[in-house]
Short mmCIF file of C-alpha atoms in Angstrom, two decimals:
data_model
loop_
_atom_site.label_atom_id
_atom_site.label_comp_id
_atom_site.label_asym_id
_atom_site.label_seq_id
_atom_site.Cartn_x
_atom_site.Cartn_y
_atom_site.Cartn_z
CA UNK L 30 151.03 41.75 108.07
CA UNK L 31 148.88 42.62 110.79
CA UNK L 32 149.06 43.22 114.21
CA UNK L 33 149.61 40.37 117.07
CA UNK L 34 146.54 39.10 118.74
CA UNK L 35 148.50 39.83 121.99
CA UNK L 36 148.37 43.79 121.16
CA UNK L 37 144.99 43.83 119.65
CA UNK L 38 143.66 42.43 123.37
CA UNK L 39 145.56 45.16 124.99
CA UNK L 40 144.21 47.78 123.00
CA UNK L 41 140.71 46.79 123.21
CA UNK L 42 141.11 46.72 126.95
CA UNK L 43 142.41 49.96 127.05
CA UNK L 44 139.31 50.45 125.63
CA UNK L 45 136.93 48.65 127.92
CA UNK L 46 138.86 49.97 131.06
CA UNK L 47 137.21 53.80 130.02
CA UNK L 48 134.32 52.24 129.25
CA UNK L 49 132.33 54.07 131.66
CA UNK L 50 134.20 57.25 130.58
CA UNK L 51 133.70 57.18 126.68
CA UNK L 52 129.89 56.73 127.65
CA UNK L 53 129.52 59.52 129.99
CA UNK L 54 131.00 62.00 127.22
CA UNK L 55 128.82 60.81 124.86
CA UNK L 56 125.94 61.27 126.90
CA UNK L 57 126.86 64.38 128.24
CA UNK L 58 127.69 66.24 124.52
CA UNK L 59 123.98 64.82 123.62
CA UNK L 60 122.30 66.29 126.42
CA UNK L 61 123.68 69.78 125.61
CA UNK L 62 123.46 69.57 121.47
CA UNK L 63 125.43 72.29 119.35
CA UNK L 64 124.67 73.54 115.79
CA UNK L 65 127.86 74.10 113.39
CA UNK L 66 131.02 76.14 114.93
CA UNK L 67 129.01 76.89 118.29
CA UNK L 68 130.05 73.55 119.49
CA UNK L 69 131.81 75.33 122.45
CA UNK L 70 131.38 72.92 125.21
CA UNK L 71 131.58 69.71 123.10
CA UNK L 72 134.93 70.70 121.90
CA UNK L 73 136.57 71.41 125.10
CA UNK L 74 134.97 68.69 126.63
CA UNK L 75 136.91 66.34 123.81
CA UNK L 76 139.99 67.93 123.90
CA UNK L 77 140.10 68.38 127.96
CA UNK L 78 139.27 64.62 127.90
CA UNK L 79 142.42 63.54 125.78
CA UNK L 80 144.71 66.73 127.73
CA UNK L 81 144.22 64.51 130.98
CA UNK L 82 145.49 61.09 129.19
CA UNK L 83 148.46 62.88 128.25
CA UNK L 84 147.96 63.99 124.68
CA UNK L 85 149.68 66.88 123.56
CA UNK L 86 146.25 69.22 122.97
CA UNK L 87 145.85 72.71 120.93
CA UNK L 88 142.69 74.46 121.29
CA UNK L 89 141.85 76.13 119.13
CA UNK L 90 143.47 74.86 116.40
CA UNK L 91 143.68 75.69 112.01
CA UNK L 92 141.74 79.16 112.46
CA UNK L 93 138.47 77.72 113.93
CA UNK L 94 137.32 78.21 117.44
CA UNK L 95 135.51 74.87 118.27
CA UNK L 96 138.46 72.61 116.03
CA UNK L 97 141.04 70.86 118.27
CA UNK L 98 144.67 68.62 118.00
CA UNK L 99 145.84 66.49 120.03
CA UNK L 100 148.49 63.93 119.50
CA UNK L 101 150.36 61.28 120.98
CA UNK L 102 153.50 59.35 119.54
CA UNK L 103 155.72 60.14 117.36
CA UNK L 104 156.39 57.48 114.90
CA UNK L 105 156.78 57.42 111.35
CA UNK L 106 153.16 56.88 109.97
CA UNK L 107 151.20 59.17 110.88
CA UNK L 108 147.05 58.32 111.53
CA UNK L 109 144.34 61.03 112.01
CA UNK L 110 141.30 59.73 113.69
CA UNK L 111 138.44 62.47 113.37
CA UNK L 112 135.79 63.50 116.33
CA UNK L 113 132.93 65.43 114.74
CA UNK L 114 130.49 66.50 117.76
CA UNK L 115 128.48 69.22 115.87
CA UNK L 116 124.11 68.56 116.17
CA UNK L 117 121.00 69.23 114.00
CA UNK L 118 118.71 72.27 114.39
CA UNK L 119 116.00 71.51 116.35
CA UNK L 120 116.71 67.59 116.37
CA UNK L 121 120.03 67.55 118.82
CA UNK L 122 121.60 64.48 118.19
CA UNK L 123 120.00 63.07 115.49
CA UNK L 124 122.99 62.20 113.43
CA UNK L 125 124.78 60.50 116.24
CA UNK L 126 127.84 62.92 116.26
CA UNK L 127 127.88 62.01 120.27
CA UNK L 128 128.76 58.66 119.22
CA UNK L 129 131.44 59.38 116.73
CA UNK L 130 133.28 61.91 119.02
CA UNK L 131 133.35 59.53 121.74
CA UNK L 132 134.00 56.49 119.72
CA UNK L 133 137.66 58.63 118.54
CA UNK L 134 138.63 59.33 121.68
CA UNK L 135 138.70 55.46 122.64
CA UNK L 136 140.11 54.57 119.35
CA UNK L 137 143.15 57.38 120.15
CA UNK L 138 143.24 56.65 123.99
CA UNK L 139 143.71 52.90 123.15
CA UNK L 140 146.93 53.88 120.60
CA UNK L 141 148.54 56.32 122.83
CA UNK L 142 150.64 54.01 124.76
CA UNK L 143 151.56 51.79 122.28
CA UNK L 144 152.20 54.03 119.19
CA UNK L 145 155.90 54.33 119.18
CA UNK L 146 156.31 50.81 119.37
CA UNK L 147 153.99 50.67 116.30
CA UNK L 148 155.50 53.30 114.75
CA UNK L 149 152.73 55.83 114.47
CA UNK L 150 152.00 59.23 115.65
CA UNK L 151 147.97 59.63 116.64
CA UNK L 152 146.50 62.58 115.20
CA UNK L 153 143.08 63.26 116.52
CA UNK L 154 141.48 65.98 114.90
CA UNK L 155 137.91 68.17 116.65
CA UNK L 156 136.36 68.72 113.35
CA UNK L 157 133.45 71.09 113.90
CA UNK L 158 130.10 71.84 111.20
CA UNK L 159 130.38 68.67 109.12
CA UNK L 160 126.05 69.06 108.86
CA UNK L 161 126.50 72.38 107.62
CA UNK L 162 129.67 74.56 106.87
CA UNK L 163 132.14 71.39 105.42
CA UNK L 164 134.23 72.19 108.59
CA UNK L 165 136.71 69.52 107.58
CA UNK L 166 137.04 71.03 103.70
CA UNK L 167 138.20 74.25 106.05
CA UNK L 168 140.36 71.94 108.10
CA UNK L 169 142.06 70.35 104.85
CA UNK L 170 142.50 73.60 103.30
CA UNK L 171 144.37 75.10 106.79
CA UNK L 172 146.65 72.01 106.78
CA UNK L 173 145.06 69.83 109.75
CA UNK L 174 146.12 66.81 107.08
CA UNK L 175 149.05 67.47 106.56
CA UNK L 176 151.16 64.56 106.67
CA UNK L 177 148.88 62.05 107.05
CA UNK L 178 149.19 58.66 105.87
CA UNK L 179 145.70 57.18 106.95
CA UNK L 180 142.31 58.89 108.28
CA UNK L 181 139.48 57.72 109.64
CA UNK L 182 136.14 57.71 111.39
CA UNK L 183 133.33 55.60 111.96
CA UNK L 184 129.28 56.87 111.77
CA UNK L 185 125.99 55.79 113.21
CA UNK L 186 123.40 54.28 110.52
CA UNK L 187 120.54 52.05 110.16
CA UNK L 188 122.57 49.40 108.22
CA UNK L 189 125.97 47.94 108.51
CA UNK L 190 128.55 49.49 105.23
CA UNK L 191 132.35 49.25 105.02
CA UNK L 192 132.55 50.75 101.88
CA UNK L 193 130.93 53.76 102.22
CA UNK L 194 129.60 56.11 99.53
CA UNK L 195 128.35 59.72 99.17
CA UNK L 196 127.08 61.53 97.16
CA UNK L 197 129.17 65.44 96.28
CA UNK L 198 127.17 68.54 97.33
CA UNK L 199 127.24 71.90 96.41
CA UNK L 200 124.92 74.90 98.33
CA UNK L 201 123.77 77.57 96.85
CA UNK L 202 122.46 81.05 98.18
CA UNK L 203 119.97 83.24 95.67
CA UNK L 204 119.44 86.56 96.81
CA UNK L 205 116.87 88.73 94.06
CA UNK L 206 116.69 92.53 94.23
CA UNK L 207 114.04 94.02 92.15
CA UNK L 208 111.96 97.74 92.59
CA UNK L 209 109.13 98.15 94.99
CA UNK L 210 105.44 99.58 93.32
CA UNK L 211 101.95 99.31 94.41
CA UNK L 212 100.15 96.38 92.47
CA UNK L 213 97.29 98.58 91.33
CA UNK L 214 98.64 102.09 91.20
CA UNK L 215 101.92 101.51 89.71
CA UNK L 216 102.58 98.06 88.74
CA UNK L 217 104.39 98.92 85.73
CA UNK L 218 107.02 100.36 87.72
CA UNK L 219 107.82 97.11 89.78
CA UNK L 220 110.68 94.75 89.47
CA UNK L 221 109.13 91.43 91.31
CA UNK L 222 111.64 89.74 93.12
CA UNK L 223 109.18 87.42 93.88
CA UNK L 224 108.45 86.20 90.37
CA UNK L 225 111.74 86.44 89.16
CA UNK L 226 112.13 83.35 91.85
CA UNK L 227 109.07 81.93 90.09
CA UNK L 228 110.48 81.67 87.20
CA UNK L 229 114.02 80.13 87.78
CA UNK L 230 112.02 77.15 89.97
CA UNK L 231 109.65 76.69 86.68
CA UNK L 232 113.05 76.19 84.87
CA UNK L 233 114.22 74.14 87.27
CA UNK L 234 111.27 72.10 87.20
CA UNK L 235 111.62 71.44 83.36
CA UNK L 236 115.46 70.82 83.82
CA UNK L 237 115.32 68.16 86.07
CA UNK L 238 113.76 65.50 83.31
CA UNK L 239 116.79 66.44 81.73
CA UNK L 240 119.15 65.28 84.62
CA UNK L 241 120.78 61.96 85.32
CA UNK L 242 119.23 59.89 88.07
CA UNK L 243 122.20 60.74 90.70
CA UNK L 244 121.70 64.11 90.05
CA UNK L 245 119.46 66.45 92.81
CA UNK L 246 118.43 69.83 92.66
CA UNK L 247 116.66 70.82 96.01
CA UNK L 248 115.76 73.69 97.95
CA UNK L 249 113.63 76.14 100.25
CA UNK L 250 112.13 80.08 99.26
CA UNK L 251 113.48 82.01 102.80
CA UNK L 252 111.59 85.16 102.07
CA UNK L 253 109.15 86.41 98.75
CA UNK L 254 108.17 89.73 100.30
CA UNK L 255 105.67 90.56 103.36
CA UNK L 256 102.89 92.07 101.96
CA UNK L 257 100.21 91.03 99.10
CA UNK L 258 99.76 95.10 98.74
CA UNK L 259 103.48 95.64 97.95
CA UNK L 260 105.48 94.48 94.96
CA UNK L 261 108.57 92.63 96.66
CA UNK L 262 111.82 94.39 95.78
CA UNK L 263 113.52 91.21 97.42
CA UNK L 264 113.34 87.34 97.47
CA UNK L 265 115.73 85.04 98.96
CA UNK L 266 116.60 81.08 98.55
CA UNK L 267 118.37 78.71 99.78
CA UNK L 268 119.33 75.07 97.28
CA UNK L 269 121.56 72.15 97.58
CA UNK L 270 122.74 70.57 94.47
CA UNK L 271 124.14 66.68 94.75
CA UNK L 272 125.83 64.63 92.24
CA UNK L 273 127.16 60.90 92.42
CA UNK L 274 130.78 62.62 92.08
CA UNK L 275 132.42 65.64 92.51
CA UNK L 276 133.44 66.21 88.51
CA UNK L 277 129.58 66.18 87.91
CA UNK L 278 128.73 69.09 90.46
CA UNK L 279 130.17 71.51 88.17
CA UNK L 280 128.63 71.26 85.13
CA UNK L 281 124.93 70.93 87.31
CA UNK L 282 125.85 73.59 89.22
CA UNK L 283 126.07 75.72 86.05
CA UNK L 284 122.88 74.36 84.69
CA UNK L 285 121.45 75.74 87.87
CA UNK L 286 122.74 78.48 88.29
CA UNK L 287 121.94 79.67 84.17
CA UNK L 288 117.74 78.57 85.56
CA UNK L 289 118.52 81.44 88.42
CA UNK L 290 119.55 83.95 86.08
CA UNK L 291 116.99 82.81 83.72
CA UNK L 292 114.62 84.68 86.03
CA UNK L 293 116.14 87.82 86.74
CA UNK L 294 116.63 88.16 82.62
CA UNK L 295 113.32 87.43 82.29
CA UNK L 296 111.80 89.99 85.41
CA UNK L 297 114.13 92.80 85.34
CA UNK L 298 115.79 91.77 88.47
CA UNK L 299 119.37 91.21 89.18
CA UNK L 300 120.52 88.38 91.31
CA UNK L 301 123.18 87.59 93.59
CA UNK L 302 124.06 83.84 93.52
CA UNK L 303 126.72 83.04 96.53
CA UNK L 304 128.28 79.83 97.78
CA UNK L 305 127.68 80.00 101.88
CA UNK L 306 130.78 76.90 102.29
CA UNK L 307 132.69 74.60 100.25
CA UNK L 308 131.63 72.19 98.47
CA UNK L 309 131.19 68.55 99.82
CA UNK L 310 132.96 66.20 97.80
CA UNK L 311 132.08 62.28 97.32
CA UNK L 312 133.36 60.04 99.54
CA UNK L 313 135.59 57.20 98.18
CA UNK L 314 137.34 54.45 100.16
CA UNK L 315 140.43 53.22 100.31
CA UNK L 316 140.88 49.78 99.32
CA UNK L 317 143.24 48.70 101.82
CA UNK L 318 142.09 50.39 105.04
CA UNK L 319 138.69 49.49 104.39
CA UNK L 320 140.29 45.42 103.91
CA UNK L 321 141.77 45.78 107.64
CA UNK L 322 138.03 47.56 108.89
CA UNK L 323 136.46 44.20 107.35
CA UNK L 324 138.39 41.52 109.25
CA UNK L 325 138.34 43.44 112.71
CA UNK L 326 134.86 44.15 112.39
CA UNK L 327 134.20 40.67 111.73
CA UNK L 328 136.44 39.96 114.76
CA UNK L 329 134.36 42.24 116.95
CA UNK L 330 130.96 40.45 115.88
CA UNK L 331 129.54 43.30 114.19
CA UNK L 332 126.97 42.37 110.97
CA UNK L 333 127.82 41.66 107.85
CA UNK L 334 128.19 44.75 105.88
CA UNK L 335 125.52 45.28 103.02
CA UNK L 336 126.27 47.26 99.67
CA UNK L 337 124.83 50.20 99.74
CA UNK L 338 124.51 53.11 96.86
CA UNK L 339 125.21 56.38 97.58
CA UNK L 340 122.79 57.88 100.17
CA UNK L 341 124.17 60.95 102.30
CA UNK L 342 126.71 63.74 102.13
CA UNK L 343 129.89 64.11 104.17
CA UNK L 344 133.19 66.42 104.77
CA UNK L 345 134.88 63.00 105.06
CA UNK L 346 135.02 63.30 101.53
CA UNK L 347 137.15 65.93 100.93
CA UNK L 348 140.22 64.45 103.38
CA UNK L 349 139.10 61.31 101.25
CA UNK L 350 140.32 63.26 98.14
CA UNK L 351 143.73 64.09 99.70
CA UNK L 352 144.28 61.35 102.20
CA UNK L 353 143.30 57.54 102.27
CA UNK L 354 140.14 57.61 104.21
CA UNK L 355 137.97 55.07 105.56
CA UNK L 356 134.44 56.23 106.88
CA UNK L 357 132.28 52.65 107.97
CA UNK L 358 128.22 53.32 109.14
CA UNK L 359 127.95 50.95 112.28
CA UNK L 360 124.02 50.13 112.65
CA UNK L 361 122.25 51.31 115.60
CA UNK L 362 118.97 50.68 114.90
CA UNK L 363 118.36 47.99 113.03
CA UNK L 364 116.71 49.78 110.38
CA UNK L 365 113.65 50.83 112.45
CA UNK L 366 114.58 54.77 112.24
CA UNK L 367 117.58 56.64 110.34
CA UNK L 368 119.90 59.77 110.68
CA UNK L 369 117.76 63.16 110.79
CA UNK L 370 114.69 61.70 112.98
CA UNK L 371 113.80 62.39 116.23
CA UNK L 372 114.20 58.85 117.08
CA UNK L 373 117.45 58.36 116.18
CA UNK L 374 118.53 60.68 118.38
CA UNK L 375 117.08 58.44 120.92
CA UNK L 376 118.72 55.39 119.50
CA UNK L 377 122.46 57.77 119.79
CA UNK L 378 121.92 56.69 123.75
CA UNK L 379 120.45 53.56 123.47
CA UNK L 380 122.23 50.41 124.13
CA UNK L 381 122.92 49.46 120.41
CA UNK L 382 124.30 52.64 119.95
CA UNK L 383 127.23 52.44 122.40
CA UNK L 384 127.65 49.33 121.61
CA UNK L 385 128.53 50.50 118.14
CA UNK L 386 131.04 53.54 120.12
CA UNK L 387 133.06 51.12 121.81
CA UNK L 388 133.35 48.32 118.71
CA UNK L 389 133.87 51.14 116.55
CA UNK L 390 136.58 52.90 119.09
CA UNK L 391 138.02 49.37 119.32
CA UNK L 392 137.81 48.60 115.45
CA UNK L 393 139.82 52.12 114.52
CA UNK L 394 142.78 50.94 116.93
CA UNK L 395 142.82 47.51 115.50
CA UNK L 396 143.13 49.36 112.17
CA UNK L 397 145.27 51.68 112.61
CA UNK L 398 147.52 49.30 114.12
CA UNK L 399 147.25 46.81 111.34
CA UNK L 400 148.04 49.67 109.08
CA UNK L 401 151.17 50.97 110.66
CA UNK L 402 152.34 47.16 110.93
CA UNK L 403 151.67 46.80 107.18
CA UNK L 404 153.61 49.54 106.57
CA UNK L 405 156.75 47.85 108.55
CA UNK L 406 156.35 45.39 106.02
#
């Protein structure tokens, strides 16, 4: 069962009426880009935005300063639509967040009057850091799911995919502490922090022949002492570590982690090994909302979704764990740049970008609503 054509039109006008609205706050959160939990202005922008359509808004909400809730409705089946707005270092919008935040508002603004005769209370969620702090693992654990039956978002790409993969991701902070000495006077005395680094990337260089295709170790030294005159008594790095699923990013992690300690055994050092957020776990869709994405996306005109192997990490994963999830990449760019270039974040403005907001905004209400009707049976 799905929806009547006579609803879907209304919704997607709803849509099309704030046209010129869902554009503006797209445009305006990428003109004034904010890294993870600093996204201050984006966040109040969302939730003031929804506040003034009559949502019922908290702000802050589930212990983090730049998360939101607002609903409307209050039927049985509950959907949560999620906004991320959060930007790259140094690239803005390069990841399209502008897009997706905007394209959630229209999905939720188009629900809002009819969701208690569809039975469904709207649940959109401000989920801040999804490129770096897993703001919706934090959201999960504080309860922001709670209760929901169906979740979803949509995400700027350079392809079309419904079924949307990623990979699971772990991070990984190495902090050695060794014993300053002069290199000539007293060498023997030293503890290099420095090499003890050395050493655990040599291992990790040998282990990686050893790993399965999906798996990735990768990573950057942040500081290996300031001096060539002065035996470093500290070194510092930061890793990633991905796997096709989350069962695997366990066992690598400890394989990683023993290459780490492999160096301070070997130098003298100890080490401090840290995990700076949750893990990232891989996406996985759900068969039935990703069935209803198909046909409406088909409906709206939008190309043919490809297959596509796992390519890209996401928070969306984690609700995916708990929650049936949907998460389709809407193509802005026909392949000629992708997520993480400077171009792209001129392609999150350009006219095949919101033309993928307000299909995708439309394509989440046609969902949702062909959800909560399946669910009347």
């Amino acid at each position: 069962m799905t929806a009547a054509d006579g609803l879907k039109s209304a919704l997607r006008e709803r849509v099309l009426a704030h046209r010129d609205d869902l554009l503006s706050l797209s445009r305006r959160i990428h003109a004034h880009p904010e890294t993870a939990f600093g996204e201050h202005r984006a966040a109040a922008w969302c939730a003031d935005f929804l506040r003034g359509h009559g949502f019922d808004v908290t702000a802050p909400a589930y212990g983090l300063d730049t998360a939101f809730e607002a609903t409307a409705g209050s039927g049985p089946v509950t959907v949560a639509i999620a906004c991320e707005y959060d930007a790259l270092p140094g690239l803005g919008h390069a990841c399209g967040h502008n897009l997706i935040a905007a394209a959630g508002l229209g999905a939720a603004l188009a629900l809002a009057p009819h969701a208690d005769e569809l039975g469904l209370t709207v649940r959109v969620l401000g989920t801040p850091a999804e490129e770096r702090g897993a703001g919706k693992a934090l959201l999960l654990e504080a309860g922001a799911f709670e209760g929901v039956d169906a979740a979803m978002m949509v995400h700027p790409c350079p392809f079309e995919v419904a079924e949307f993969r990623s990979f699971a991701l772990g991070t990984l902070s190495v902090a050695y502490t060794g014993r300053h000495a002069h290199p000539s006077l007293n060498a023997h005395e030293g503890r290099n922090a420095a090499d003890a680094l050395t050493v655990a990337q040599v291992a990790l260089g040998l282990l990686r022949q050893h790993l399965p295709a999906q798996w990735k170790v990768h990573g950057v030294t942040t500081g290996a002492g300031t001096s060539p005159n002065a035996i470093p008594d500290r070194a510092t790095a930061e890793y990633e570590i991905r796997a096709a699923a989350a069962e695997d990013l366990k066992e690598l992690r400890e394989r990683v982690e023993a290459c780490f300690r492999a160096g301070a055994l070997a130098t003298g050092c100890e080490v401090e090994l840290t995990r700076p957020e949750p893990d990232y776990l891989d996406f996985r869709t759900d068969a039935h909302l990703i069935s209803l994405w198909k046909d409406n996306a088909r409906a709206l005109g939008r190309p043919e979704p490809q297959q596509r192997e796992a390519f890209a990490c996401t928070d969306m994963g984690n609700v995916s764990h708990a929650v049936p999830s949907i998460h389709p990449v809407l193509d802005i760019t026909g392949g000629a740049c992708g997520p993480h270039e400077a171009a792209f974040a001129e392609a999150a403005i350009s006219p095949m970008g919101e033309r993928a907001l307000l299909d995708g905004a439309v394509g989440m209400a046609w969902t949702a609503a062909d959800f909560a009707a399946a669910g009347r049976g």
